[in-house]
Amino acid sequence: MKAKESISFTISKSIVEVVIHQLLLKFDPNEDEDNEMTSNLEIFSGISNEEGVEYYGVSWSNKLLFKLIVSYISVGVSFRQCTQLLHETKETTGLDCIGNISVGKVIQVVRNTCGFNFEIIKNVLHDVWAFSIAMDGGTKATVPYLDV
């Protein structure tokens, strides 16, 4: 992967404004509602297409950093741990192309990735006429899981 590669994708307006923004607002009671709206939505760029449908665009100039963050978060590390791992990766490998790393960038990547994954789920379910959700709290499992 080249250091200068970028990554970009679009996410439906409803996913960003309803799922990402309103869900995050509910879980962060310390933030003022107006400020939280700005901080959650400013990481997305508004886009209108020929048909007038509005989307939000996501663009990262450093695809390597984006993929590393997603990889580290996917194994269960916290945002702060991810930041530290990225610093260690940068120092150990000498990959200066990773660039500056902060907890804020990690949070942005996670929000962008969640939005993109919801977009994929929306597209998959668009042509489905039925689906089921099953919850299992099995006797031998310590953690119940959700299966769709």
Coordinates of C-alpha atoms in Angstrom, one line a residue:
M1 CA 0.0 0.0 0.0
K2 CA 1.4 3.4 -1.0
A3 CA 1.8 6.0 1.7
K4 CA 0.0 8.7 -0.4
E5 CA -3.1 6.6 -1.2
S6 CA -6.4 8.0 0.0
I7 CA -9.7 6.5 0.8
S8 CA -13.2 7.9 0.3
F9 CA -16.8 6.8 0.4
T10 CA -20.3 8.1 0.8
I11 CA -22.9 7.5 3.5
S12 CA -26.6 8.2 3.4
K13 CA -27.8 11.4 5.1
S14 CA -30.2 9.5 7.3
I15 CA -27.5 7.2 8.6
V16 CA -25.2 10.1 9.6
E17 CA -27.9 12.3 11.0
V18 CA -30.0 9.7 12.8
V19 CA -27.9 6.7 13.6
I20 CA -24.4 8.3 14.1
H21 CA -25.4 11.7 15.4
Q22 CA -28.4 10.9 17.6
L23 CA -27.0 7.6 18.9
L24 CA -23.7 9.3 19.9
L25 CA -25.5 12.2 21.4
K26 CA -27.4 9.9 23.7
F27 CA -24.2 8.3 25.0
D28 CA -22.3 11.5 25.7
P29 CA -24.4 13.5 28.3
N30 CA -21.4 15.8 29.1
E31 CA -21.6 17.5 25.7
D32 CA -23.9 20.4 25.0
E33 CA -26.4 19.3 22.3
D34 CA -25.5 22.1 19.9
N35 CA -21.8 21.6 20.2
E36 CA -22.1 17.8 19.9
M37 CA -24.1 18.2 16.6
T38 CA -21.3 20.2 15.1
S39 CA -18.5 18.0 16.3
N40 CA -20.3 14.8 15.2
L41 CA -21.3 16.1 11.8
E42 CA -18.2 18.1 10.9
I43 CA -16.2 15.0 10.1
F44 CA -18.6 14.3 7.2
S45 CA -18.9 16.5 4.1
G46 CA -22.3 17.1 2.6
I47 CA -22.8 16.0 -1.0
S48 CA -25.8 16.3 -3.4
N49 CA -26.0 14.2 -6.6
E50 CA -27.9 14.9 -9.8
E51 CA -31.2 13.5 -8.4
G52 CA -31.0 15.9 -5.4
V53 CA -30.4 13.1 -2.9
E54 CA -28.0 14.2 -0.2
Y55 CA -25.2 12.1 1.1
Y56 CA -22.3 12.6 3.3
G57 CA -18.8 12.0 2.1
V58 CA -15.8 10.7 4.0
S59 CA -12.3 11.2 2.7
W60 CA -9.0 10.3 4.4
S61 CA -5.8 11.3 2.7
N62 CA -3.8 8.5 4.5
K63 CA -5.3 5.1 3.7
L64 CA -2.6 3.3 5.6
L65 CA -3.4 5.2 8.8
F66 CA -7.2 4.5 8.3
K67 CA -6.6 0.8 7.8
L68 CA -4.3 0.5 10.8
I69 CA -6.8 2.2 13.1
V70 CA -9.6 -0.1 11.9
S71 CA -7.3 -3.1 12.4
Y72 CA -6.3 -2.2 15.9
I73 CA -9.8 -1.3 17.0
S74 CA -11.2 -4.5 15.5
V75 CA -9.3 -6.6 18.0
G76 CA -10.8 -4.8 20.9
V77 CA -8.3 -2.1 22.0
S78 CA -9.5 1.2 23.4
F79 CA -9.1 4.5 21.5
R80 CA -6.2 5.5 23.7
Q81 CA -4.5 2.1 23.4
C82 CA -4.9 2.3 19.6
T83 CA -3.2 5.7 19.6
Q84 CA -0.3 4.3 21.6
L85 CA -0.1 1.2 19.4
L86 CA 0.1 3.5 16.3
H87 CA 2.9 5.6 17.9
E88 CA 4.8 2.4 18.7
T89 CA 4.2 1.1 15.2
K90 CA 5.5 4.4 13.7
E91 CA 8.6 4.4 15.9
T92 CA 9.4 0.7 15.5
T93 CA 8.9 0.5 11.7
G94 CA 10.1 4.0 10.9
L95 CA 6.9 4.6 8.9
D96 CA 6.7 8.3 9.1
C97 CA 4.0 8.1 6.4
I98 CA 1.6 7.2 9.2
G99 CA 1.6 10.9 10.2
N100 CA 0.3 12.5 13.3
I101 CA -1.9 10.3 15.6
S102 CA -4.4 11.5 18.1
V103 CA -7.3 10.0 20.0
G104 CA -9.6 12.4 18.0
K105 CA -8.4 10.9 14.7
V106 CA -9.1 7.4 16.0
I107 CA -12.6 8.4 17.1
Q108 CA -13.2 10.0 13.6
V109 CA -12.1 6.8 11.9
V110 CA -14.4 4.7 14.1
R111 CA -17.4 6.9 13.5
N112 CA -16.7 6.9 9.7
T113 CA -16.3 3.1 9.7
C114 CA -19.5 2.6 11.7
G115 CA -21.4 4.9 9.2
F116 CA -20.0 3.0 6.2
N117 CA -20.9 -0.4 7.7
F118 CA -24.5 0.8 8.4
E119 CA -24.6 1.9 4.7
I120 CA -23.6 -1.6 3.7
I121 CA -26.2 -3.2 5.9
K122 CA -28.8 -0.8 4.5
N123 CA -27.9 -1.7 0.9
V124 CA -28.0 -5.5 1.7
L125 CA -31.4 -5.2 3.4
H126 CA -32.8 -3.0 0.6
D127 CA -33.9 -5.9 -1.6
V128 CA -34.7 -8.3 1.2
W129 CA -38.4 -8.9 1.9
A130 CA -37.9 -10.5 5.3
F131 CA -35.2 -11.1 7.8
S132 CA -35.0 -12.3 11.4
I133 CA -33.1 -11.4 14.5
A134 CA -32.4 -14.1 17.0
M135 CA -31.0 -13.5 20.5
D136 CA -29.4 -16.3 22.4
G137 CA -28.5 -16.2 26.1
G138 CA -27.2 -19.8 26.1
T139 CA -26.5 -21.6 29.3
K140 CA -22.9 -22.1 28.6
A141 CA -22.2 -18.8 27.0
T142 CA -21.0 -16.0 29.3
V143 CA -22.1 -13.3 26.9
P144 CA -25.3 -13.3 24.8
Y145 CA -25.0 -12.5 21.2
L146 CA -27.1 -11.0 18.4
D147 CA -27.5 -12.9 15.2
V148 CA -29.2 -11.6 12.1

